[in-house]
Short mmCIF file of C-alpha atoms in Angstrom, two decimals:
data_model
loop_
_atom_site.label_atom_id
_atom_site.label_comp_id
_atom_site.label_asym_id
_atom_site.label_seq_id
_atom_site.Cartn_x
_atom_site.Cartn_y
_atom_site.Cartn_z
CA UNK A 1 0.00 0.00 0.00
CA UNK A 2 1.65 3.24 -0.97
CA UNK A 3 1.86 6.01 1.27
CA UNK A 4 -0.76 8.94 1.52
CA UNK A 5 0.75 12.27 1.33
CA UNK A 6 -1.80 14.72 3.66
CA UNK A 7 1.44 17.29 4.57
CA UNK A 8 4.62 18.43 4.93
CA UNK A 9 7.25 20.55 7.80
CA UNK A 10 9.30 23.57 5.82
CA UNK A 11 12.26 24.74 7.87
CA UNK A 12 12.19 28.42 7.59
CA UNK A 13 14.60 29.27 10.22
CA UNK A 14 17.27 27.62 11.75
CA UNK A 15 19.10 24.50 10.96
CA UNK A 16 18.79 20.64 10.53
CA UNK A 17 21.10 18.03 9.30
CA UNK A 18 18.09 15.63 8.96
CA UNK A 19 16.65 17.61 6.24
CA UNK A 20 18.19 17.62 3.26
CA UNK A 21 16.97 19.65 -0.30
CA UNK A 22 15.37 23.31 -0.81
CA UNK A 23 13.39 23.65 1.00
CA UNK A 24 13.92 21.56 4.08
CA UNK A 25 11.22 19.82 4.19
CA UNK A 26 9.88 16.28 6.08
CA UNK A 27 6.77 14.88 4.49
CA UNK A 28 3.45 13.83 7.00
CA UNK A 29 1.77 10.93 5.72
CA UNK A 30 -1.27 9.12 7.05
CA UNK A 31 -0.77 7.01 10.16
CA UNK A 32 2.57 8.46 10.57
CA UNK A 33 3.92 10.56 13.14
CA UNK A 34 6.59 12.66 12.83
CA UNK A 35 8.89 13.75 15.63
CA UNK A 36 11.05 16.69 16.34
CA UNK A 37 13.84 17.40 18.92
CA UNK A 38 17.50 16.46 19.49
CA UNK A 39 17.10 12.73 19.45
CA UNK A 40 19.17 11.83 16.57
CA UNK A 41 18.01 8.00 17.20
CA UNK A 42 14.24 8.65 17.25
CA UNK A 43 13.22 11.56 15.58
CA UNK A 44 12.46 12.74 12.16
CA UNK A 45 13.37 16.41 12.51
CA UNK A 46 16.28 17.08 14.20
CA UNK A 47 17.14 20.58 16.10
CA UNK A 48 21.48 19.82 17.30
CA UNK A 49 20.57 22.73 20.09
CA UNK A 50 21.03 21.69 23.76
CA UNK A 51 18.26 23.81 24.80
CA UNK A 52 15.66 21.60 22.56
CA UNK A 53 14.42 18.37 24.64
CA UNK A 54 15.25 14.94 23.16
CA UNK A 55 12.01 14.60 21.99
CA UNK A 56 10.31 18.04 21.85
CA UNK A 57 7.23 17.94 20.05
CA UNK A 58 5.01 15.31 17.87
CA UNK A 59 2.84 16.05 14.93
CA UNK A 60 0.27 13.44 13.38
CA UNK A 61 -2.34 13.57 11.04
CA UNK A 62 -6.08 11.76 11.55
CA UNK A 63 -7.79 10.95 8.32
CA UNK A 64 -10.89 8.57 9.18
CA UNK A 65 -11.64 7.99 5.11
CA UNK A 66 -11.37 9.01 1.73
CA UNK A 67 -14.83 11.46 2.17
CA UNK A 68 -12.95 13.12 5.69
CA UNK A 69 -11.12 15.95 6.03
CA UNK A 70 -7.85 15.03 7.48
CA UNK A 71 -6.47 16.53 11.16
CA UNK A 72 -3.14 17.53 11.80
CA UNK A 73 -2.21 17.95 15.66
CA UNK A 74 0.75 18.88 17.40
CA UNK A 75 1.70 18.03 21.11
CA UNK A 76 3.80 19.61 23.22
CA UNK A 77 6.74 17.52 25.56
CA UNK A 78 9.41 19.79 26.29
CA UNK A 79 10.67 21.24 29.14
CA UNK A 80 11.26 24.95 27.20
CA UNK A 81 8.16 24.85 25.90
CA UNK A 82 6.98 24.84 22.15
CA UNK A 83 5.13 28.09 20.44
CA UNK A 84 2.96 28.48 17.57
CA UNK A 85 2.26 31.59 15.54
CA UNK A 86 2.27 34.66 17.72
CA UNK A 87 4.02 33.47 20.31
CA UNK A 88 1.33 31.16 21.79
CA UNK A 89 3.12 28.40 24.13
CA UNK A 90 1.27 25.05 24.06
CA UNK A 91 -0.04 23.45 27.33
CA UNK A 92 2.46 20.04 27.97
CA UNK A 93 0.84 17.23 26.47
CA UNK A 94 -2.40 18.42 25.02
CA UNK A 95 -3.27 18.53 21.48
CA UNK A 96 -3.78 21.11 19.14
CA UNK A 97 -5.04 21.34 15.76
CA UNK A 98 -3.06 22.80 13.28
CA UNK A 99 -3.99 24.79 10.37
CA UNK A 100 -2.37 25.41 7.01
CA UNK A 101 0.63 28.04 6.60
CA UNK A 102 0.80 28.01 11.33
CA UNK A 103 4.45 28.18 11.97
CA UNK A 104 5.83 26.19 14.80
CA UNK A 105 8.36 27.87 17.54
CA UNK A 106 11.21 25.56 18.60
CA UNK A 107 12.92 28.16 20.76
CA UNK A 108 15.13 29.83 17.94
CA UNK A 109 14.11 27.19 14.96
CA UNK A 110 10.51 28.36 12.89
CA UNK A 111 9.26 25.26 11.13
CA UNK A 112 5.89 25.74 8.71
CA UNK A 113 3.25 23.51 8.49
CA UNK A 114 1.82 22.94 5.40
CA UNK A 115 -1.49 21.31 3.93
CA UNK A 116 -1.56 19.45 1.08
CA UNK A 117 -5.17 18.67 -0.11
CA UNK A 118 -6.90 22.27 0.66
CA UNK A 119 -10.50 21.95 2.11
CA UNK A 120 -13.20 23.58 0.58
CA UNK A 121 -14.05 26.95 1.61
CA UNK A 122 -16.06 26.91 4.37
CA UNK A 123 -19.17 28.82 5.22
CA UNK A 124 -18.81 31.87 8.36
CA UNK A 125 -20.53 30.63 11.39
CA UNK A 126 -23.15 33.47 10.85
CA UNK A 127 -24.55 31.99 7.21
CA UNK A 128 -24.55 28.29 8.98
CA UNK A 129 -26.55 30.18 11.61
CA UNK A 130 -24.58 29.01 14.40
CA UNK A 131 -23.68 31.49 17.07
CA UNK A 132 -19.85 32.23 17.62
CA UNK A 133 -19.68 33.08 21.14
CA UNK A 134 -22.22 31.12 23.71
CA UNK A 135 -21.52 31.98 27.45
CA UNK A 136 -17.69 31.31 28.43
CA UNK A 137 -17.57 28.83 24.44
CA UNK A 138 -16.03 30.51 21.54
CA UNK A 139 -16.73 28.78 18.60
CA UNK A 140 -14.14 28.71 15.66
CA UNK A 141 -14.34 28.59 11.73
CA UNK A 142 -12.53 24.58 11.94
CA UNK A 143 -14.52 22.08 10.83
CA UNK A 144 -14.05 18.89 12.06
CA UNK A 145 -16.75 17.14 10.39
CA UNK A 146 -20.20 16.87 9.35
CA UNK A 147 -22.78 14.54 8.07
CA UNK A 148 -26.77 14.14 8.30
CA UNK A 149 -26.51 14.75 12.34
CA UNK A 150 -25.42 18.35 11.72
CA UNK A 151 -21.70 19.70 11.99
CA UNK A 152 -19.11 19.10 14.76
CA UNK A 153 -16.47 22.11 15.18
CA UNK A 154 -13.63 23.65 16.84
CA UNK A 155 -14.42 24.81 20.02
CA UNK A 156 -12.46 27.25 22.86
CA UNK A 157 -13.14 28.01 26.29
CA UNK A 158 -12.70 31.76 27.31
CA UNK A 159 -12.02 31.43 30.80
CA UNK A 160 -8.75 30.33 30.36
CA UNK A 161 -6.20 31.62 33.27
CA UNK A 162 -3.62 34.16 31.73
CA UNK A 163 -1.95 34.67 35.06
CA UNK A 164 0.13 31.90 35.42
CA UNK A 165 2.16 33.37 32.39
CA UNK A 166 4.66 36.04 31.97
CA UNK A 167 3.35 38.70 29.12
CA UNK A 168 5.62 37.83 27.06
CA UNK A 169 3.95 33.49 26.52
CA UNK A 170 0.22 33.90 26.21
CA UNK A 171 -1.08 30.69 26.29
CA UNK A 172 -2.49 28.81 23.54
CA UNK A 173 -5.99 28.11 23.95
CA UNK A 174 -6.93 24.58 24.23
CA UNK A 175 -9.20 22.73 21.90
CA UNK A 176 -12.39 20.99 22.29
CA UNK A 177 -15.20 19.85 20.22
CA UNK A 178 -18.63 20.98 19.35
CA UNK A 179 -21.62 19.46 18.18
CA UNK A 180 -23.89 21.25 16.31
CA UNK A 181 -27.49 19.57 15.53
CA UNK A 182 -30.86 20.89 14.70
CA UNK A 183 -33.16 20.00 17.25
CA UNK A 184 -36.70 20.87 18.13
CA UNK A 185 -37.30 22.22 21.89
CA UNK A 186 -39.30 18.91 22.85
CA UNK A 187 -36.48 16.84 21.57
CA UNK A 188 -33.48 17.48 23.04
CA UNK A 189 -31.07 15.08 22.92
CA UNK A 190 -31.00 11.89 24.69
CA UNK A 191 -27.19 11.47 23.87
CA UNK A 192 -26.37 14.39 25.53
CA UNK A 193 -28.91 14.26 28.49
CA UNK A 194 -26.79 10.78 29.43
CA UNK A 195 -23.40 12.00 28.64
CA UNK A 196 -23.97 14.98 31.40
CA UNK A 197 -24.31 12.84 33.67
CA UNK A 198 -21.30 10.58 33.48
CA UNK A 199 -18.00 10.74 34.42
CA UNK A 200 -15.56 8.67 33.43
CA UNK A 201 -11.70 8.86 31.98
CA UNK A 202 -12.58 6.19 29.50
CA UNK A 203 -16.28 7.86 28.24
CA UNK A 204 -16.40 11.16 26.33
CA UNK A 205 -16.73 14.34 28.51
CA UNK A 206 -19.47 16.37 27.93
CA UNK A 207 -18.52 19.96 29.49
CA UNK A 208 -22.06 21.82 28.37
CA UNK A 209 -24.81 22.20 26.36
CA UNK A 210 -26.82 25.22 24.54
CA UNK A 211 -30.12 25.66 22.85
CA UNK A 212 -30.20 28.54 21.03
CA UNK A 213 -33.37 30.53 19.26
CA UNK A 214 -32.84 29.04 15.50
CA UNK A 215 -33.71 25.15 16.99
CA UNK A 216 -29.37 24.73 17.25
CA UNK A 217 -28.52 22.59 19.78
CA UNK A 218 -24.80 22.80 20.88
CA UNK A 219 -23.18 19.90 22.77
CA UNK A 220 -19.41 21.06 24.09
CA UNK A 221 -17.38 18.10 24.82
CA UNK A 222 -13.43 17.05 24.86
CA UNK A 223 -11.54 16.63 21.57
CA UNK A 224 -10.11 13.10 21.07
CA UNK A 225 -7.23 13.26 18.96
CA UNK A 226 -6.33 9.75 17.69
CA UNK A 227 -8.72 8.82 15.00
CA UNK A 228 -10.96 5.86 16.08
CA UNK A 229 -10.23 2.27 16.58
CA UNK A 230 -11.30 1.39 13.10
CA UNK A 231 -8.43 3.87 11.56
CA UNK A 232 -5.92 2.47 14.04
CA UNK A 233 -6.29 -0.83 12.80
CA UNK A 234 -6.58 -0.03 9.11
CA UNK A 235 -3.16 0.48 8.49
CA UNK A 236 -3.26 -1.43 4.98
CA UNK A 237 -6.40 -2.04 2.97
CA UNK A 238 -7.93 -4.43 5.66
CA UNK A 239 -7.84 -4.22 9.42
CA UNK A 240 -4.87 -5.86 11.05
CA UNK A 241 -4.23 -7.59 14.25
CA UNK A 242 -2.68 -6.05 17.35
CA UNK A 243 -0.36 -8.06 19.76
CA UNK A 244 -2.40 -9.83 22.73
CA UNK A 245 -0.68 -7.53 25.01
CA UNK A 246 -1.88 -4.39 23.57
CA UNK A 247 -5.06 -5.65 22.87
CA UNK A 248 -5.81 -6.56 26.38
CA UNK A 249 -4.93 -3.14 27.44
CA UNK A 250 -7.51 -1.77 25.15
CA UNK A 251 -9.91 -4.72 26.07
CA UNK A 252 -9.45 -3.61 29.82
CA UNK A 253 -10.20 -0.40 29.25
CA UNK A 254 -13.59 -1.02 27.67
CA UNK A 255 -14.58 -3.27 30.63
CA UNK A 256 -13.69 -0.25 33.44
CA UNK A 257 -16.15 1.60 30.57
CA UNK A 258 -18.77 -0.65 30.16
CA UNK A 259 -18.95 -1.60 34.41
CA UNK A 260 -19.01 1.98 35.36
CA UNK A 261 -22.22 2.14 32.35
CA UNK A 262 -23.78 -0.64 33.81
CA UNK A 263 -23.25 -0.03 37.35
CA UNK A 264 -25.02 3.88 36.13
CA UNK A 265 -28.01 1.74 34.50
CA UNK A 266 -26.91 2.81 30.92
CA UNK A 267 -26.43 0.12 27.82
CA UNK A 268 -24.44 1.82 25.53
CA UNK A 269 -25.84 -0.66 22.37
CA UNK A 270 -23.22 0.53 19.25
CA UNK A 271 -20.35 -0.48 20.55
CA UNK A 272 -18.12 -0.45 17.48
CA UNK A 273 -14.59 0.42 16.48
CA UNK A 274 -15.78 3.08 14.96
CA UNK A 275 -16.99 4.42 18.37
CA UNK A 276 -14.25 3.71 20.38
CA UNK A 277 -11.71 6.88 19.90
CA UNK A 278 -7.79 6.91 20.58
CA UNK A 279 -6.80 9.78 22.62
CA UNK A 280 -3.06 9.58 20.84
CA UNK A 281 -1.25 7.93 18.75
CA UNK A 282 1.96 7.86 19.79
CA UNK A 283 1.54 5.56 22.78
CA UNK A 284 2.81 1.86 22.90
CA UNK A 285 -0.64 1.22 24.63
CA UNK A 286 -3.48 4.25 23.76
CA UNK A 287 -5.84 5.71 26.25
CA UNK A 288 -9.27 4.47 24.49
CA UNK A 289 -12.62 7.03 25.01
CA UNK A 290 -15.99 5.33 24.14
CA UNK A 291 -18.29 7.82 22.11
CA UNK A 292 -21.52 8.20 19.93
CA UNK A 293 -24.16 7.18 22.80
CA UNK A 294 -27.07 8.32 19.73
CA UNK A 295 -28.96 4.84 20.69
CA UNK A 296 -27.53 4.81 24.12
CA UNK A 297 -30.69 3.47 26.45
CA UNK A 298 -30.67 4.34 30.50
CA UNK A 299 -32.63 2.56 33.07
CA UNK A 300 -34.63 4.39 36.52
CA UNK A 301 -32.99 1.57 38.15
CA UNK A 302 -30.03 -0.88 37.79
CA UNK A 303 -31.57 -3.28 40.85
CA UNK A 304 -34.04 -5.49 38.84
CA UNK A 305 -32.19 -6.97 35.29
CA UNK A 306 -35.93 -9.12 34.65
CA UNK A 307 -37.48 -5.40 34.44
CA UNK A 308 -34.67 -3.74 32.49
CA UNK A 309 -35.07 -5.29 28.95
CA UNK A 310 -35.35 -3.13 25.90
CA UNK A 311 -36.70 -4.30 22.62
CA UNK A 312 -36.38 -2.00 19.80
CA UNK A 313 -33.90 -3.13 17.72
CA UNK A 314 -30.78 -0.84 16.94
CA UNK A 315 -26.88 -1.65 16.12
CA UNK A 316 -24.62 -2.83 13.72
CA UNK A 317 -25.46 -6.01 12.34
CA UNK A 318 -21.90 -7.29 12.89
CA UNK A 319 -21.37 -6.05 15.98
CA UNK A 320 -24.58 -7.11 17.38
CA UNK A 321 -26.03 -9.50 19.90
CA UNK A 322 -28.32 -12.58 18.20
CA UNK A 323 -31.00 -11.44 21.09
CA UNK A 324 -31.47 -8.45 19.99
CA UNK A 325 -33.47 -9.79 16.75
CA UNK A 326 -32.16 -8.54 13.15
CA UNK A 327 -33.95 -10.39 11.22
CA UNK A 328 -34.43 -11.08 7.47
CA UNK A 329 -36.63 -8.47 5.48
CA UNK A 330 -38.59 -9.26 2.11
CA UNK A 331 -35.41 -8.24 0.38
CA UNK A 332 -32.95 -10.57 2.80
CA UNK A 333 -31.85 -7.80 4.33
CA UNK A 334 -31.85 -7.34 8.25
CA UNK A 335 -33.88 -4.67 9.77
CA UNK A 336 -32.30 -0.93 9.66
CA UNK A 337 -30.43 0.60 12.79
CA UNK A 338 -33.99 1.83 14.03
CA UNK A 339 -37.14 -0.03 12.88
CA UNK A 340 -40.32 1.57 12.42
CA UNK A 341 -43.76 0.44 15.15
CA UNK A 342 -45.17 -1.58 12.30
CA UNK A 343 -41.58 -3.75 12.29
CA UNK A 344 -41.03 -4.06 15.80
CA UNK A 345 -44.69 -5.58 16.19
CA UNK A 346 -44.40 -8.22 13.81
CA UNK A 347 -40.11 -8.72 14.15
CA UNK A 348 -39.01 -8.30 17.34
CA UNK A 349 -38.22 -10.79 20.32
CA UNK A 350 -40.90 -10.98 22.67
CA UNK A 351 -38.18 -11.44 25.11
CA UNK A 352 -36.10 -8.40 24.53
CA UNK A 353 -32.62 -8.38 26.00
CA UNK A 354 -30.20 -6.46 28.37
CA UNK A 355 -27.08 -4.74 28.95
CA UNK A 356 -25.31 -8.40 27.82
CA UNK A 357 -25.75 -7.14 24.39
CA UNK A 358 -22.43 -4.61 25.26
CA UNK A 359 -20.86 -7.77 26.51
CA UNK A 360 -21.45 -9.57 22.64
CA UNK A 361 -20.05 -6.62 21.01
CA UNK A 362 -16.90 -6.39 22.97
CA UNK A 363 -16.04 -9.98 21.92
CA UNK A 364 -16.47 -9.08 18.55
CA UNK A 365 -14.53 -6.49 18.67
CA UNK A 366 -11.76 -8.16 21.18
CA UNK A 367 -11.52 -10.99 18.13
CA UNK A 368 -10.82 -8.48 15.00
CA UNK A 369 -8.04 -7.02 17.41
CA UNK A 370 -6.60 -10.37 18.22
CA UNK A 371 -7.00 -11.63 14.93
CA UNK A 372 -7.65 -8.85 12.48
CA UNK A 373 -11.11 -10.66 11.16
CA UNK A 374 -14.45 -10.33 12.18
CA UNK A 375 -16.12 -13.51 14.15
CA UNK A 376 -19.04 -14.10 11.88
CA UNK A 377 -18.17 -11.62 9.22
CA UNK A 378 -18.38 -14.63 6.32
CA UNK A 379 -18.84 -13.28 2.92
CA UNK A 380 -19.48 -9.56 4.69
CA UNK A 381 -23.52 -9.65 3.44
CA UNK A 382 -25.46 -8.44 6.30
CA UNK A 383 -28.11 -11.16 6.66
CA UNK A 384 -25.22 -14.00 6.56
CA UNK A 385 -23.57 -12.31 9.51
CA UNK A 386 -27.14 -11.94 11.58
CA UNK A 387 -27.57 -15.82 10.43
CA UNK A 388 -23.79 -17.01 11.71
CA UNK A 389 -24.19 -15.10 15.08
CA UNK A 390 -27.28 -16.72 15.69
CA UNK A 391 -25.11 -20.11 15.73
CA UNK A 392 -22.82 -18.65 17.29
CA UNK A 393 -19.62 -21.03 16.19
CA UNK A 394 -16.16 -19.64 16.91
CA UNK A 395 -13.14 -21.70 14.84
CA UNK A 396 -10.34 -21.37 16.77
CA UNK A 397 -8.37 -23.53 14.88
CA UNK A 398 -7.72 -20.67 11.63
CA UNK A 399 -4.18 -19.57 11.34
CA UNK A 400 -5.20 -15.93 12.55
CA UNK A 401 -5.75 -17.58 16.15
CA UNK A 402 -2.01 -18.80 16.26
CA UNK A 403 0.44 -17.74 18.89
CA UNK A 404 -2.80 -16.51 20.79
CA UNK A 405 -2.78 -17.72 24.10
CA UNK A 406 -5.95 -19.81 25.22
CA UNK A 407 -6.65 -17.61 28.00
CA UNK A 408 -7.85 -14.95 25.51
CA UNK A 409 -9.49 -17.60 23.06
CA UNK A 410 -11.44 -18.87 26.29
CA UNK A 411 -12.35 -14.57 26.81
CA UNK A 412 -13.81 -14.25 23.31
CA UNK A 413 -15.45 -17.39 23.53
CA UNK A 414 -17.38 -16.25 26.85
CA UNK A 415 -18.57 -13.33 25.35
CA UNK A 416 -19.60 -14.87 22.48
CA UNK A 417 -22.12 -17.06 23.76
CA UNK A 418 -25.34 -16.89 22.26
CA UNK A 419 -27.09 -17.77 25.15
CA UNK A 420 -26.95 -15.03 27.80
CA UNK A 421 -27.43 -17.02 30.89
CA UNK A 422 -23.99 -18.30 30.25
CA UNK A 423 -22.17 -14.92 28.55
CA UNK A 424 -19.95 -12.80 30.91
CA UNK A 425 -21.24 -9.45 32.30
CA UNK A 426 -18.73 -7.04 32.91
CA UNK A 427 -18.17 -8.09 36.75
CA UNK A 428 -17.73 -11.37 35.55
CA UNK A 429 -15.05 -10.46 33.25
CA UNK A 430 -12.47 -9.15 35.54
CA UNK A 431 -12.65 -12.19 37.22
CA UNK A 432 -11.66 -14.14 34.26
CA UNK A 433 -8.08 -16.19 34.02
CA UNK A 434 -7.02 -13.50 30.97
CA UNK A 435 -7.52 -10.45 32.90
CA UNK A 436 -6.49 -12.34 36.54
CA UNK A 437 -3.54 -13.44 35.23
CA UNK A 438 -2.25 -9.56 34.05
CA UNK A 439 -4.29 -7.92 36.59
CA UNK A 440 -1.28 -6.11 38.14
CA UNK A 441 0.31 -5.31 34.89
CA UNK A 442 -2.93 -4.06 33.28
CA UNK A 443 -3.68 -1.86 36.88
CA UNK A 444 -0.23 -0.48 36.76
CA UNK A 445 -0.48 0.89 33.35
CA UNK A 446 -3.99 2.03 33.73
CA UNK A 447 -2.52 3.83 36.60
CA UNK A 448 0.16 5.35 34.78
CA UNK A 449 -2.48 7.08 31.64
CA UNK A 450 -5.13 8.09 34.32
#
């Protein structure tokens, strides 16, 4: 697979014996990172300055797909300090979004960041009809993206504390995210209403929310920087296995998620790699963030599991539980992510089910990083997949399962049962001889990114 191009570094001033042409220049390609300091051993751009830290700064680009826009950030890890434009010093270890032609300040060395593809012009915040400035929110002209749900934005806060600075270093303002969705008054949204609520390191922060007079709604939450899991794995044309190691880091992660959701009385009910977002790249093991809680469904109570079913029928067919019911259409198709009343009275399981259906989806997704396939993925048509899960039939003898040890086989395989009397809950699973048997590994690291 040849690489992808997005940008490139220009040395303007200063030198660098890693650079060689005219310009100086050090390409950014997709899934790469580029890093910049004195480190002759480990990093791309190299400043020979004993006042520049070993490794100073990192820049990376995000590009989810061919439709996105792609994301450039830079982090900050030196002890001087990194600057952009006018003199702007970065906060240590948070990212920022860079934009085409912002020059980077590495003490005396200026280094410009340039885009390759160009986006579109973009519409001012006033034709959208959004409003700029919302209590102690500024809103910026940065896309981020946008689809049918509405747009999601650059977003500052204006509180920030100056004081803590000389004159001379005004801070940088730190990024988060905006949503911005058209919503009636009556309808505000359920995502949101359960996100405020929450509050945990490995579940997207919401900070606020806004309704303004034009039926906007504004959700203000943190900016993940990594791409999503999907993207991390798709480093070639198909996804691609991680070691067992890191994969039970991220798999450990999900269950302090998913108990602290179900402990709350929330199912989450997508879980996906696409909704799973990596905080940064650069890591050996990533701080995960589970997102996109649009079909999220919270109980009154969490005391009576008999009482707590659900029964409409929403997910991703290959990420989702046989008990929750996809079933065939007249066209062979399963039923769409939200069925209509007249569906769900004829299609649906009487039964319903409960907060196991997380528990099915993290084994799928716990076997594509172990493995790099999907479980009962098949020929990739949707109705085979809702057919195979129904059986439920793991092979654990393909060649994608060798070198895997059989504590983790046994871990998929207990998640993947199709009946739920006998699948794992998310108590259950920390008890299990995978996660026992790193349990003071797995705590240690946890410790060390939270």
């Amino acid at each position: 697979m040849s690489k992808i191009l997005l940008g490139y570094l220009e040395l303007v001033v200063g030198q660098s014996n890693s650079l060689h042409g005219y310009p100086k220049r050090i390409n950014i390609y997709k899934h790469s990172i580029v890093k910049i300091g004195r480190n002759e051993a480990e990093c791309d751009f190299v400043i020979e300055d004993a006042s520049v830290s070993s490794i100073h700064c990192i820049i990376w680009s995000v590009l989810f797909d061919e439709h996105s826009v792609p994301m450039f950030y830079l982090k900050d890890y030196s002890l001087n300090g990194t600057m952009i434009n006018d003199r702007k010093q970065l906060k240590k270890k948070f990212a920022y979004i860079l934009c085409d032609g912002d020059q980077i300040l590495v003490n005396d060395t200026i280094i410009v960041f340039r885009q390759v593809f160009q986006n579109s012009p973009m519409k001012s915040l006033e034709s959208l009809g959004f409003q700029k400035n919302i209590k102690n929110w500024e809103i910026a002209n940065k896309i981020i993206g946008m689809g049918t749900f509405g747009h999601v934005m650059v977003a500052y806060k204006t509180d920030y504390d100056r004081n803590s600075l000389s004159s001379e270093k005004i801070r940088q303002k730190e990024n988060y995210a905006v949503k911005i969705i058209k919503l009636k008054p009556n309808k505000l949204d359920k995502e949101a209403k359960i996100l405020l609520t929450l509050d945990h390191p490995n579940i997207i922060k919401v900070h606020f929310t806004y309704y303004d007079s034009r039926d906007n709604y504004y959700i203000f939450q943190d900016l993940i920087a990594g791409g999503d899991l999907f993207s991390y794995l798709a480093k070639t044309d198909c996804l691609s296995s991680i070691s067992e190691m890191e994969s039970l880091i991220i798999v450990y992660q999900l269950l302090k998620a998913l108990s602290y959701l179900h402990s709350k009385g929330v199912a989450h009910r997508d879980l996906k790699l696409d909704n799973i977002l990596i905080s940064s790249p650069e890591t050996v093991y990533p701080k995960i963030v589970l997102a996109d809680f649009g079909i999220a469904k919270r109980f009154a109570t969490t005391a009576n599991s008999n009482t707590n079913r659900m029964f409409t029928i929403v997910g991703t067919p290959e990420y989702c539980a046989p008990e929750v019911g996809f079933k065939s259409s007249s066209h062979g198709q399963p039923i769409p992510v939200v069925a209509t009343p007249a569906m769900l009275s004829t299609q649906q399981f009487c039964k319903g089910y409960d907060m196991k259906c997380d528990m099915w989806s993290l084994g799928v997704i716990a076997h594509i990083m172990l493995t790099g396939i999907s479980p009962f993925y098949g020929d990739g048509n949707e109705m085979n997949i809702v057919k195979l899960s129904r059986i439920g039939k793991l092979n654990f003898e393909l060649k994608q399962w060798g070198g895997i040890s059989v504590e983790a086989q046994s871990f998929v395989a207990s998640l993947l049962h199709v009946d739920t009397k006998e699948r794992m809950d998310s108590k259950q699973c920390f008890d299990h001889p995978w996660i026992l048997k790193h349990m003071a590994k797995l705590e240690k690291i946890y410790k060390k990114k939270y």
